[in-house]
Amino acid sequence: MQWVSALSTQVSLEMAVRDLAEQIQAQLHTAPDLGLVFISAAYGSEFSRLLPLLNEALPLPCLIGCSGGGVVGTPPASAAQEVEQSPGISLCVASLPGATIQSFALTEDDLPDLDSPPAAWAQKIGVSPADQPSFILLADPFTASITELLQGLDFAYPGAVKVGGLATGGAMQRQSSLFWNGTRQTEGVVGVALSGNVTLDAIVAQGCRPIGRPFRIAAGERNIVLELEECDDFGGKTQTPLAALQDILQDLSEADRELAQDSLQVGIVQDGFKSDLQPGDFLIRNLLGVDPRLGALAVGDRVRVGQRLQFHLRDARTSADDLETLLTRYRSAHKSTPTTPIGALMFACLGRGEGLYQKPNFDAQLFQEFVGDLPLGGFFCGGEIGPVGGTTFLHGYTSVFGICRPVTNDSP
């Protein structure tokens, strides 16, 4: 197996594609099976020319990709780089012997009803759940019905890792593009299902740290939290979410109280039985509003009575610490894994990058520092797709990594 990554920042699209093809051909030693291309919004007027140029310079049997607010790639003999606010094209190409690769493109009208059986989803994707595929998903933010898609795929392919992101097109968001083999798509979702002797591991870094202590939702409706109960008092004290939050804020440092004015989030625990909560156990959602009369809070997702909730803060230092913690945990957990990763993809929020950290290439190079000198590609998204607690969600302000490795070391 081999995975190579190329990056070009040539201003001319023709020169950039030629540059990418030369980089790939110099590194790839076997026939390619899969390509993933990401093009920055700086080339917005030329998206339609990308695939013809790429097919002429470097024909690939299976190719998906999209436009983004920036791209991530790994030039030859270099660390991974994040290209923001300027021209850039990233291309990953993989040779995956022993793997089965099924690409697909779906519009909203193609999606089965959520009451449909798994077989209806498998028919649309072209892969049986018995094949235990992993998914890479790239979607248009306006027409993909992404939440319904993720729910349907989780239902049809439980336990399958699904990573990806929403395409963007810069200032004019509706100019985003998706690429699927020889065609440019302007709506829906494109993706690839990987099965056989290949799998994806996921790291989802939501960039937050908890404050206060966890509570249990004692009363709520849709996305409104009405009452919270202290977790360590079964059937004990209940209070309004606003009162609980005010108590927490009083105990914070002055710096954190100031940060909470703009960066307060809500973390919802996904595993109802886990007692030792750590980063990665929470689904982070925006705090949308407060009803002072009722003391209720509105959050950016549906809630259920009995779920545990904890308030969180987000800033650059917290985002860095969160990612480092998750990367350290991944490295430790996979020390005994019999196979070695061959490459990776990074799907990062437009709100991260240099604007958050005040330095370039932060997430990409931290990833390589902890996980290894893997060829890394990807893009800056308008929303990131990744699992938390075994369920796939659409995130914000997050970096999602999909790490590709063989299942076994056996030859096909």
XYZ file of N, CA, C and O in Angstrom, residues 188-260:
292
model
N -25.560 18.341 -3.515
C -25.554 16.984 -2.986
C -24.283 16.628 -2.251
O -23.650 17.455 -1.588
N -23.888 15.377 -2.389
C -22.719 14.842 -1.688
C -21.985 13.886 -2.614
O -22.600 13.191 -3.433
N -20.670 13.880 -2.536
C -19.858 12.867 -3.196
C -19.072 12.158 -2.112
O -18.788 12.721 -1.049
N -18.745 10.918 -2.375
C -18.029 10.177 -1.350
C -17.395 8.926 -1.890
O -17.538 8.576 -3.066
N -16.687 8.258 -1.014
C -16.063 6.992 -1.350
C -16.188 6.082 -0.139
O -16.042 6.514 1.009
N -16.523 4.825 -0.406
C -16.586 3.789 0.623
C -15.388 2.871 0.432
O -15.176 2.341 -0.663
N -14.606 2.705 1.486
C -13.403 1.874 1.445
C -13.648 0.611 2.262
O -14.025 0.686 3.436
N -13.446 -0.541 1.645
C -13.641 -1.799 2.356
C -12.548 -2.774 1.940
O -11.661 -2.446 1.156
N -12.607 -3.990 2.478
C -11.528 -4.936 2.232
C -10.373 -4.659 3.168
O -10.563 -4.314 4.344
N -9.159 -4.728 2.646
C -7.966 -4.569 3.489
C -7.575 -3.103 3.649
O -6.458 -2.684 3.358
N -8.533 -2.310 4.103
C -8.251 -0.895 4.389
C -9.295 -0.382 5.371
O -10.451 -0.822 5.341
N -8.891 0.508 6.258
C -9.826 1.084 7.213
C -9.398 2.505 7.551
O -8.275 2.919 7.240
N -10.297 3.252 8.164
C -10.013 4.609 8.605
C -10.176 4.696 10.120
O -11.151 4.194 10.680
N -9.214 5.340 10.776
C -9.350 5.727 12.172
C -9.689 7.217 12.196
O -9.209 7.980 11.352
N -10.490 7.628 13.158
C -10.915 9.030 13.226
C -10.449 9.685 14.518
O -10.493 9.086 15.592
N -9.996 10.928 14.395
C -9.718 11.796 15.532
C -10.559 13.056 15.335
O -10.480 13.698 14.279
N -11.364 13.396 16.331
C -12.250 14.553 16.243
C -11.876 15.522 17.364
O -12.173 15.278 18.537
N -11.211 16.609 17.007
C -10.735 17.600 17.975
C -11.654 18.808 17.939
O -11.595 19.620 17.008
N -12.522 18.938 18.955
C -13.513 20.005 18.976
C -13.014 21.272 19.658
O -13.708 22.289 19.666
N -11.819 21.201 20.255
C -11.146 22.412 20.713
C -11.743 23.089 21.919
O -11.696 24.316 22.030
N -12.304 22.318 22.855
C -12.924 22.911 24.038
C -12.412 22.255 25.312
O -11.902 21.141 25.297
N -12.597 22.953 26.435
C -12.294 22.390 27.751
C -13.485 22.619 28.667
O -14.172 23.640 28.579
N -13.769 21.650 29.538
C -14.933 21.782 30.412
C -14.686 22.752 31.554
O -13.561 22.938 32.011
N -15.742 23.375 32.005
C -15.714 24.201 33.203
C -16.827 23.716 34.125
O -17.831 23.159 33.686
N -16.653 23.931 35.422
C -17.660 23.459 36.358
C -17.698 21.948 36.402
O -16.672 21.274 36.223
N -18.865 21.399 36.636
C -19.018 19.953 36.712
C -20.195 19.517 35.851
O -21.040 20.334 35.468
N -20.290 18.221 35.559
C -21.406 17.753 34.733
C -22.735 17.811 35.484
O -22.792 17.673 36.709
N -23.807 18.001 34.722
C -25.172 17.944 35.218
C -25.954 16.931 34.384
O -25.571 16.598 33.265
N -27.055 16.504 34.935
C -27.988 15.662 34.188
C -29.197 16.507 33.801
O -29.707 17.292 34.624
N -29.660 16.383 32.567
C -30.826 17.145 32.119
C -32.069 16.544 32.766
O -32.421 15.383 32.520
N -32.717 17.331 33.604
C -33.906 16.856 34.306
C -35.191 17.205 33.569
O -36.212 16.534 33.739
N -35.161 18.253 32.769
C -36.322 18.636 31.969
C -35.829 19.374 30.737
O -34.924 20.205 30.811
N -36.422 19.051 29.604
C -36.038 19.695 28.358
C -37.008 19.357 27.251
O -37.784 18.391 27.356
N -36.979 20.147 26.197
C -37.856 19.917 25.055
C -37.152 20.386 23.793
O -36.688 21.516 23.726
N -37.078 19.508 22.819
C -36.356 19.782 21.576
C -34.939 20.241 21.897
O -34.155 19.482 22.455
N -34.587 21.497 21.606
C -33.223 21.969 21.895
C -33.179 22.903 23.107
O -32.209 23.619 23.304
N -34.216 22.878 23.925
C -34.312 23.756 25.091
C -34.069 22.942 26.364
O -34.757 21.942 26.619
N -33.081 23.371 27.157
C -32.816 22.755 28.459
C -33.540 23.578 29.516
O -33.277 24.777 29.682
N -34.451 22.926 30.257
C -35.288 23.632 31.225
C -34.809 23.467 32.663
O -34.903 24.400 33.459
N -34.308 22.265 33.012
C -33.845 22.016 34.373
C -32.630 21.099 34.341
O -32.539 20.200 33.490
N -31.701 21.328 35.270
C -30.520 20.491 35.421
C -30.506 19.902 36.829
O -30.928 20.551 37.794
N -29.970 18.681 36.915
C -29.858 17.993 38.188
C -28.392 17.665 38.438
O -27.670 17.283 37.508
N -27.933 17.838 39.661
C -26.556 17.505 39.987
C -26.337 16.005 39.828
O -27.085 15.199 40.366
N -25.285 15.640 39.101
C -25.055 14.234 38.789
C -24.700 13.406 40.018
O -24.969 12.209 40.063
N -24.065 14.022 40.991
C -23.625 13.243 42.145
C -24.694 13.146 43.223
O -24.478 12.567 44.278
N -25.886 13.707 42.981
C -27.001 13.594 43.916
C -28.181 12.961 43.192
O -28.943 13.642 42.523
N -28.300 11.664 43.274
C -29.404 10.988 42.592
C -30.732 11.473 43.174
O -30.992 11.355 44.361
N -31.540 12.042 42.300
C -32.806 12.576 42.760
C -32.660 13.793 43.643
O -33.568 14.150 44.376
N -31.485 14.440 43.607
C -31.201 15.543 44.503
C -31.561 16.885 43.919
O -32.552 17.039 43.211
N -30.698 17.858 44.168
C -30.984 19.247 43.850
C -31.148 19.472 42.357
O -30.339 19.031 41.543
N -32.183 20.174 41.989
C -32.365 20.613 40.607
C -32.401 22.133 40.587
O -32.779 22.782 41.577
N -32.006 22.690 39.456
C -32.015 24.143 39.289
C -32.125 24.465 37.816
O -31.968 23.590 36.959
N -32.379 25.723 37.517
C -32.438 26.112 36.116
C -31.019 26.126 35.534
O -30.043 26.330 36.274
N -30.890 25.898 34.247
C -29.559 25.966 33.632
C -28.885 27.316 33.829
O -27.669 27.387 34.015
N -29.665 28.392 33.799
C -29.084 29.717 33.967
C -28.500 29.873 35.370
O -27.401 30.419 35.542
N -29.203 29.371 36.386
C -28.692 29.452 37.747
C -27.413 28.627 37.893
O -26.442 29.065 38.538
N -27.396 27.429 37.289
C -26.193 26.585 37.344
C -25.018 27.284 36.675
O -23.885 27.275 37.184
N -25.279 27.910 35.534
C -24.214 28.596 34.804
C -23.694 29.797 35.595
O -22.483 30.038 35.644
N -24.583 30.533 36.226
C -24.153 31.698 37.007
C -23.256 31.281 38.172
O -22.267 31.952 38.475
N -23.574 30.145 38.805
C -22.723 29.640 39.882
C -21.332 29.282 39.367
O -20.317 29.567 40.018
N -21.290 28.665 38.190
C -20.008 28.265 37.605
C -19.173 29.496 37.262
O -17.969 29.556 37.532
N -19.793 30.492 36.653
C -19.064 31.684 36.229
C -18.451 32.420 37.420
O -17.364 33.002 37.314
N -19.128 32.390 38.563
C -18.590 33.069 39.743
C -17.274 32.462 40.210
O -16.436 33.156 40.797
N -17.084 31.169 39.953
C -15.880 30.479 40.417
C -14.737 30.528 39.400
O -13.642 30.021 39.678
N -14.967 31.100 38.233
C -13.931 31.152 37.203
C -12.973 32.310 37.454
O -13.298 33.274 38.148
N -11.817 32.212 36.829
C -10.884 33.331 36.855
C -11.441 34.484 36.030
O -12.359 34.309 35.213
N -10.892 35.652 36.222
C -11.343 36.818 35.472
C -11.156 36.604 33.973
O -12.011 36.974 33.165
N -10.040 35.983 33.604
C -9.774 35.730 32.183
C -10.814 34.789 31.597
O -11.298 34.999 30.472
N -11.189 33.741 32.322
C -12.178 32.799 31.820
C -13.575 33.405 31.781
O -14.370 33.094 30.887
N -13.890 34.258 32.755
C -15.189 34.929 32.702
C -15.291 35.824 31.478
O -16.333 35.883 30.815
N -14.200 36.474 31.146
C -14.187 37.305 29.935
C -14.303 36.440 28.688
O -15.028 36.775 27.746
N -13.602 35.309 28.682
C -13.675 34.390 27.542
C -15.085 33.845 27.372
O -15.566 33.677 26.245
N -15.777 33.592 28.486
C -17.123 33.015 28.425
C -18.123 33.939 27.743
O -19.161 33.479 27.254
